[in-house]
Short mmCIF file of C-alpha atoms and ligand atoms in Angstrom, two decimals:
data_model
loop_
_atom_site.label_atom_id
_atom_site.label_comp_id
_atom_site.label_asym_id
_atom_site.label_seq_id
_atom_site.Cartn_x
_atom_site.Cartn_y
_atom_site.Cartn_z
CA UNK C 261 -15.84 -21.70 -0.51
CA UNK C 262 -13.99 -23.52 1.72
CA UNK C 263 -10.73 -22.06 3.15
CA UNK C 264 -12.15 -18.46 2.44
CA UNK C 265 -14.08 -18.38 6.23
CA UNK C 266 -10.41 -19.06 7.29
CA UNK C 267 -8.68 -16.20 5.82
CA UNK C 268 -7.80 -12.91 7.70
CA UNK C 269 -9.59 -10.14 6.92
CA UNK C 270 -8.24 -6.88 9.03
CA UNK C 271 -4.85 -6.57 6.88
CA UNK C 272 -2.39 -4.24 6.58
CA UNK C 273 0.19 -4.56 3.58
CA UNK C 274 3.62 -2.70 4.43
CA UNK C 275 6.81 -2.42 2.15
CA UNK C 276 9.02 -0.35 0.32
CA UNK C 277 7.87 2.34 -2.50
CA UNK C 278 7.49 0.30 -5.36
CA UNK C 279 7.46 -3.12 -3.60
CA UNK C 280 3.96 -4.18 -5.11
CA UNK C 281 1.91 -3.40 -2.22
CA UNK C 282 -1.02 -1.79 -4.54
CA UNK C 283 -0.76 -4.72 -7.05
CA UNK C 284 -1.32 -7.53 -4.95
CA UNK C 285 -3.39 -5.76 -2.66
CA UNK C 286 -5.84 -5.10 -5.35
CA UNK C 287 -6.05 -9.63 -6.12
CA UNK C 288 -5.98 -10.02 -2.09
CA UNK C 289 -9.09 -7.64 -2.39
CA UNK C 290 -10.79 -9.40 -4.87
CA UNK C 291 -10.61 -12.27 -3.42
CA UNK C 292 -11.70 -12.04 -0.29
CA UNK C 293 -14.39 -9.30 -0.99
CA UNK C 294 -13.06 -6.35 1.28
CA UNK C 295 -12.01 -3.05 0.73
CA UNK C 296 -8.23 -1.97 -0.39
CA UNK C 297 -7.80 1.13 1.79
CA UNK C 298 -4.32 3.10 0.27
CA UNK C 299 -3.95 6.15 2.29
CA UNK C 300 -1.92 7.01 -1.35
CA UNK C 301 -4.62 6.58 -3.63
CA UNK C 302 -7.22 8.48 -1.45
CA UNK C 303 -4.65 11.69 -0.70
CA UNK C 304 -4.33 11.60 -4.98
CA UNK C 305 -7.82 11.55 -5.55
CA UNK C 306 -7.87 14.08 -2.88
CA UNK C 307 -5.50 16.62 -4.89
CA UNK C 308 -7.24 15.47 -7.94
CA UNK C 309 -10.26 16.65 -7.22
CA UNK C 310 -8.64 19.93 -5.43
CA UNK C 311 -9.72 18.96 -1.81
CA UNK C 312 -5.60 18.19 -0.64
CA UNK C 313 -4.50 21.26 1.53
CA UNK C 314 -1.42 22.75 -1.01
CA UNK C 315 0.93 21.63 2.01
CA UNK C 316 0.54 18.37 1.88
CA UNK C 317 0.17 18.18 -1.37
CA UNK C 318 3.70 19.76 -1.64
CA UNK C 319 5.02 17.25 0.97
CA UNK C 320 3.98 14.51 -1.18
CA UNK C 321 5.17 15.62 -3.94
CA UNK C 322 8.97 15.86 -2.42
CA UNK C 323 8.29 12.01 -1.45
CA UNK C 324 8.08 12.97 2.51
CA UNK C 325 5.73 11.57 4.27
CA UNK C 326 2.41 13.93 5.45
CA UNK C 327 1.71 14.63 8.79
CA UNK C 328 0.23 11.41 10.93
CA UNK C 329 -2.51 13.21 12.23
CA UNK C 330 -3.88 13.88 8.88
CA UNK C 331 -3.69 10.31 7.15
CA UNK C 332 -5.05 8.85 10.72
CA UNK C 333 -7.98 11.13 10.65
CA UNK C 334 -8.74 10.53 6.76
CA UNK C 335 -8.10 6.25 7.94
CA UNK C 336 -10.50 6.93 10.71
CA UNK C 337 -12.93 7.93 8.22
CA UNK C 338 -12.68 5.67 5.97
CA UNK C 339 -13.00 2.63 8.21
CA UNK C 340 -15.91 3.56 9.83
CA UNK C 341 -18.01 3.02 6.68
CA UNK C 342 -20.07 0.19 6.12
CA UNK C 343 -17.90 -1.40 3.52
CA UNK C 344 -15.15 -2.16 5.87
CA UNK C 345 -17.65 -3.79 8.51
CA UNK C 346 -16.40 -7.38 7.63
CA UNK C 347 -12.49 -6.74 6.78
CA UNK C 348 -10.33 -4.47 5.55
CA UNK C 349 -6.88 -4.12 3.43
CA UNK C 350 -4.93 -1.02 4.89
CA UNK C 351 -1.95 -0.14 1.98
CA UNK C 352 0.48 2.13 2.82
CA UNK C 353 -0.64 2.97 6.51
CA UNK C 354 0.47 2.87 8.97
CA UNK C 355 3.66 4.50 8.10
CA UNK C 356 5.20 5.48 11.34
CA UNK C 357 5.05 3.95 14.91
CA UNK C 358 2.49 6.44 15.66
CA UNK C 359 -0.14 5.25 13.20
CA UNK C 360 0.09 2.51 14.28
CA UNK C 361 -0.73 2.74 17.51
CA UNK C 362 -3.39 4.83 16.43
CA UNK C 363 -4.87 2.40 14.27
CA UNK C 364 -5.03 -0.05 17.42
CA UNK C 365 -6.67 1.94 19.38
CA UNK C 366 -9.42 3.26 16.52
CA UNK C 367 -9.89 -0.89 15.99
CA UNK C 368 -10.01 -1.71 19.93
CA UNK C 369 -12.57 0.96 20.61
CA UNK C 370 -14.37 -1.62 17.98
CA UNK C 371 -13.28 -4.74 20.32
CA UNK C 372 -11.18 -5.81 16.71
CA UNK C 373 -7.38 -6.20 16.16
CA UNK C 374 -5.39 -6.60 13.26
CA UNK C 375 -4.79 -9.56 12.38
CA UNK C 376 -1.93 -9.53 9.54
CA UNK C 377 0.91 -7.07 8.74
CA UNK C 378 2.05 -8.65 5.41
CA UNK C 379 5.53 -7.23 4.42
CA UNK C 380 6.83 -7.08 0.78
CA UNK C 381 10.80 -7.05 0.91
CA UNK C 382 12.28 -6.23 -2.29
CA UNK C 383 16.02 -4.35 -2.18
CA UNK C 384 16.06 -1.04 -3.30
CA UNK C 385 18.28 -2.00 -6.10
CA UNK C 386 15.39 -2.94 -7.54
CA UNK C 387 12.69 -0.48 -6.17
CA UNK C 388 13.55 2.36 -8.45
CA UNK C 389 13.04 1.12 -11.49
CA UNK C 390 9.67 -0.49 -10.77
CA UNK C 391 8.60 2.66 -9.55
CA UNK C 392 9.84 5.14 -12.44
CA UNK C 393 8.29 2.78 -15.09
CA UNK C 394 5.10 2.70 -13.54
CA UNK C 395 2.32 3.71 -14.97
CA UNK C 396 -1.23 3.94 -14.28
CA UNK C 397 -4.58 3.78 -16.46
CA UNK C 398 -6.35 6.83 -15.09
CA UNK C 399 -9.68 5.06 -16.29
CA UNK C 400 -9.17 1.92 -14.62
CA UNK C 401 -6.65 2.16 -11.95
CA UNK C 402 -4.83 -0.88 -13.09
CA UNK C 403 -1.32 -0.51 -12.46
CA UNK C 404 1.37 -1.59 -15.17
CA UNK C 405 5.14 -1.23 -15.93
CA UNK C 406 6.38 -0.58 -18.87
CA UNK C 407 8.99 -3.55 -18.80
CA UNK C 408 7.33 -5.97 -16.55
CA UNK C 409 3.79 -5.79 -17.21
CA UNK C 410 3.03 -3.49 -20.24
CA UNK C 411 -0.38 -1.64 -20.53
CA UNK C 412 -2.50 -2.29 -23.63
CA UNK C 413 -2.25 0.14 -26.50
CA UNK C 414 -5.54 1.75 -25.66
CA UNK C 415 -4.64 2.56 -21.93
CA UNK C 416 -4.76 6.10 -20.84
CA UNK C 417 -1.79 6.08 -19.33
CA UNK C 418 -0.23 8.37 -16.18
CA UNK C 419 2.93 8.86 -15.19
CA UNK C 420 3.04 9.62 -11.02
CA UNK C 421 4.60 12.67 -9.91
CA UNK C 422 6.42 11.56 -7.24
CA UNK C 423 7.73 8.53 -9.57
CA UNK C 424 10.78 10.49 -10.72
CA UNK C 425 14.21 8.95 -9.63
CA UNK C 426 15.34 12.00 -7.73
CA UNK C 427 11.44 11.49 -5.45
CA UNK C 428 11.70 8.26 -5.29
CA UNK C 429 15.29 8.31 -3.18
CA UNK C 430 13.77 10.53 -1.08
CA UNK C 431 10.54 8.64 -0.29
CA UNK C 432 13.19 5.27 0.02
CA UNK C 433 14.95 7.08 2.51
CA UNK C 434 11.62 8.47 4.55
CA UNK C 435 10.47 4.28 4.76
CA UNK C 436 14.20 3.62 6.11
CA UNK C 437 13.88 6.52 8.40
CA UNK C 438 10.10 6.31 9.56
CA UNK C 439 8.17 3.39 7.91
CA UNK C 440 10.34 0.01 8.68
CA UNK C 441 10.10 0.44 12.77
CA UNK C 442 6.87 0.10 12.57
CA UNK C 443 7.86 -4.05 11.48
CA UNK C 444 9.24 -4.44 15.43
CA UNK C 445 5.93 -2.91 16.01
CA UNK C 446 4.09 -5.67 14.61
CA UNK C 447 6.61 -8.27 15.40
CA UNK C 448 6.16 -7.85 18.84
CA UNK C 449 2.40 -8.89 18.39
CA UNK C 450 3.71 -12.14 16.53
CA UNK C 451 1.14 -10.73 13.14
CA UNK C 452 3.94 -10.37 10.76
CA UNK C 453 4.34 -12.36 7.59
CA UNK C 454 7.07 -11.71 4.89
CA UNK C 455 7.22 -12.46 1.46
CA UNK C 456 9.93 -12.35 -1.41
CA UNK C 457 8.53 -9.86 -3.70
CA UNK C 458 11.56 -10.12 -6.30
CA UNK C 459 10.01 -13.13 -8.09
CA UNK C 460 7.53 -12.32 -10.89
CA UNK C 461 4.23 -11.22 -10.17
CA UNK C 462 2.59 -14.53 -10.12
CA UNK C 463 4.99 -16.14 -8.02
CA UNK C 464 4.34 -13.09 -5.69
CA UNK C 465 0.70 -13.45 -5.31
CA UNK C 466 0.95 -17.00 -4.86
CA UNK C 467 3.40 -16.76 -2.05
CA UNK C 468 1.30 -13.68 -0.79
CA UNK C 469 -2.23 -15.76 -1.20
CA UNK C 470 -0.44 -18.96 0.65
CA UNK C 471 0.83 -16.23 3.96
CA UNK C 472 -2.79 -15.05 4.48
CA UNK C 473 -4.06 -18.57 4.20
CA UNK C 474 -6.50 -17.65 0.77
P1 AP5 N 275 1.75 5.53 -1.72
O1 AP5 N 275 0.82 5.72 -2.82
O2 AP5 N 275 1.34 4.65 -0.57
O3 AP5 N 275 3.13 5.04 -2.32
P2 AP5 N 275 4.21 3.97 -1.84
O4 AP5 N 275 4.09 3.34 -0.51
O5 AP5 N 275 5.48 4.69 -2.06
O6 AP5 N 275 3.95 2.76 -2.69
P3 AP5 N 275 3.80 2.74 -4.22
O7 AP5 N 275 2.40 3.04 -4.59
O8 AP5 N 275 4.89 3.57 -4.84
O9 AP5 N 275 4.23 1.24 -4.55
P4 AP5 N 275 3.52 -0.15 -4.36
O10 AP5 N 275 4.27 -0.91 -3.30
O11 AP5 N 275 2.05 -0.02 -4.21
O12 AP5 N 275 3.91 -0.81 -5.76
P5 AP5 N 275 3.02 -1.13 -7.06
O13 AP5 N 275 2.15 -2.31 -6.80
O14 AP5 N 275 2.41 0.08 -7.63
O15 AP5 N 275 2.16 6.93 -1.08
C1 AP5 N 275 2.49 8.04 -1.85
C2 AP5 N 275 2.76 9.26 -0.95
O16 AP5 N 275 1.57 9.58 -0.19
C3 AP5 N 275 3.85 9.05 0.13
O17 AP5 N 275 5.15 9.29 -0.39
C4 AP5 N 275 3.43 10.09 1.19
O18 AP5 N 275 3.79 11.38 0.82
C5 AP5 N 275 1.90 10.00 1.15
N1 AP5 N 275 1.36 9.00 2.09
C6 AP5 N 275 0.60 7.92 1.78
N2 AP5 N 275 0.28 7.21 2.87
C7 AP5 N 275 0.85 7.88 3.92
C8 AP5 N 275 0.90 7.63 5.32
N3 AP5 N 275 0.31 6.55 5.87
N4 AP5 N 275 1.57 8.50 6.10
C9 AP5 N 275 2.17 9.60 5.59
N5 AP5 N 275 2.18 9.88 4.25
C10 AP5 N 275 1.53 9.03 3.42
O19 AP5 N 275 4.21 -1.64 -8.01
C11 AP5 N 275 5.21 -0.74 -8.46
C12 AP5 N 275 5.59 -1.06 -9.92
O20 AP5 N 275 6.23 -2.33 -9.98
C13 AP5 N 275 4.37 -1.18 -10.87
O21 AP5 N 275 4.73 -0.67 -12.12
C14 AP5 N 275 4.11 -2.69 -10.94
O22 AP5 N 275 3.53 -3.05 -12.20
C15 AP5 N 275 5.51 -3.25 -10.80
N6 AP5 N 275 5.56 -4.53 -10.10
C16 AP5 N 275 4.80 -4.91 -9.03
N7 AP5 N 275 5.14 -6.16 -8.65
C17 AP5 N 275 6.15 -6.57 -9.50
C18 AP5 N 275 6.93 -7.76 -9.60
N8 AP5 N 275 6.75 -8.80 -8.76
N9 AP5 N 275 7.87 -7.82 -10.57
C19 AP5 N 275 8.08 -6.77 -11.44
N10 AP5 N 275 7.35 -5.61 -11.38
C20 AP5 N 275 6.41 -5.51 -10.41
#
């Protein structure tokens, strides 16, 4: 395919709650063939299955953000396995200056860098309602909106806990505290990229496909 050799392939997607980080992550992943990492979805299936310690389960659900030590450790894990050998899409980590510079080190002691920190701006005028009509099909994963992308009639639909407008505030105003430094971060190793993510999906991924050069 040609082009595809010519893609990057150690990503990390940053953005606001709500910004479409998950959805176009999941087409980026498809794409290219390499793993969507989100630190979110993992610590979920984590208190799904009853294996989240109740405190940070209880931090998550106020929309803070859980301590860096854990999600580093639980990244550290993750990209050691073989699936991530070839590439990588980290969404939602790092979150704070910290993980980041724990994330370079774990990929130096592999002689790798990062090579793209794609950021999704979309205002938060706009944030909260994409986040409290989300919805996910607990089957599938897929992720939907009830106004902008509606789920079939047969989805099994969920409704995320810390998707209620009084959580999502909080978890706007723990990115604006925490989350958006880590952009100079990144912008002082020249890897970031920035895309409109107001226009309609589509128009997103194309603009998002077009920055990583897929
Ligand atoms: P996490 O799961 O990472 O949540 P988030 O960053 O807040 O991001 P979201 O999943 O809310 O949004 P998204 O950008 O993926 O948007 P989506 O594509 O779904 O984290 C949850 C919690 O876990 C945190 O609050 C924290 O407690 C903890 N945590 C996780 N990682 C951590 C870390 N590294 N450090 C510390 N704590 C951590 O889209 C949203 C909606 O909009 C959907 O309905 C979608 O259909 C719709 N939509 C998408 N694109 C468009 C578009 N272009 N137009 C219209 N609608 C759209």
């Amino acid at each position: 395919m040609p082009g595809a050799a010519m893609a990057s392939r150690r990503l990390v997607f940053m953005g606001p709650p709500g910004a479409g980080k998950g959805t176009q992550a999941k087409l980026v992943c498809e794409k290219l063939g390499i793993p969507q990492v989100s630190t979110g979805d993992i610590l979920r299936a984590r208190k799904a299955a009853g294996t989240l310690p109740a405190e940070l389960a209880k931090i998550m659900a106020s929309g803070g953000l859980v301590p860096d030590k854990a999600v580093v450790d639980l990244v550290g894990e993750r990209l050691a396995e073989p699936d991530c050998k070839n590439g990588f899409l980290l969404d939602g980590f790092p979150r704070t200056v910290a993980q980041a510079e724990a994330l370079d080190a774990m990929l130096a002691a592999h002689l790798q860098k990062l090579e793209v920190a794609l950021v999704l701006e979309v205002p938060d005028s706009l944030l909260i309602e994409r986040a409290v009509l989300r919805r996910t099909d607990k089957r599938t994963g897929q992720i939907y909106h009830l106004k902008y992308n509606p789920p079939p009639p047969d989805a099994d639909l969920e409704h995320r806990a810390d998707d209620h407008e009084d959580v999502v505030r909080k978890r706007l105003a723990a990115y604006a505290e925490s989350t958006a430094a880590v952009i100079p971060y990144y912008e002082k190793q020249g890897i970031v990229r920035r895309v409109d993510g107001t226009k309609s999906m589509q128009e997103v991924t194309k603009a998002v496909f077009a920055a990583l050069g897929v």
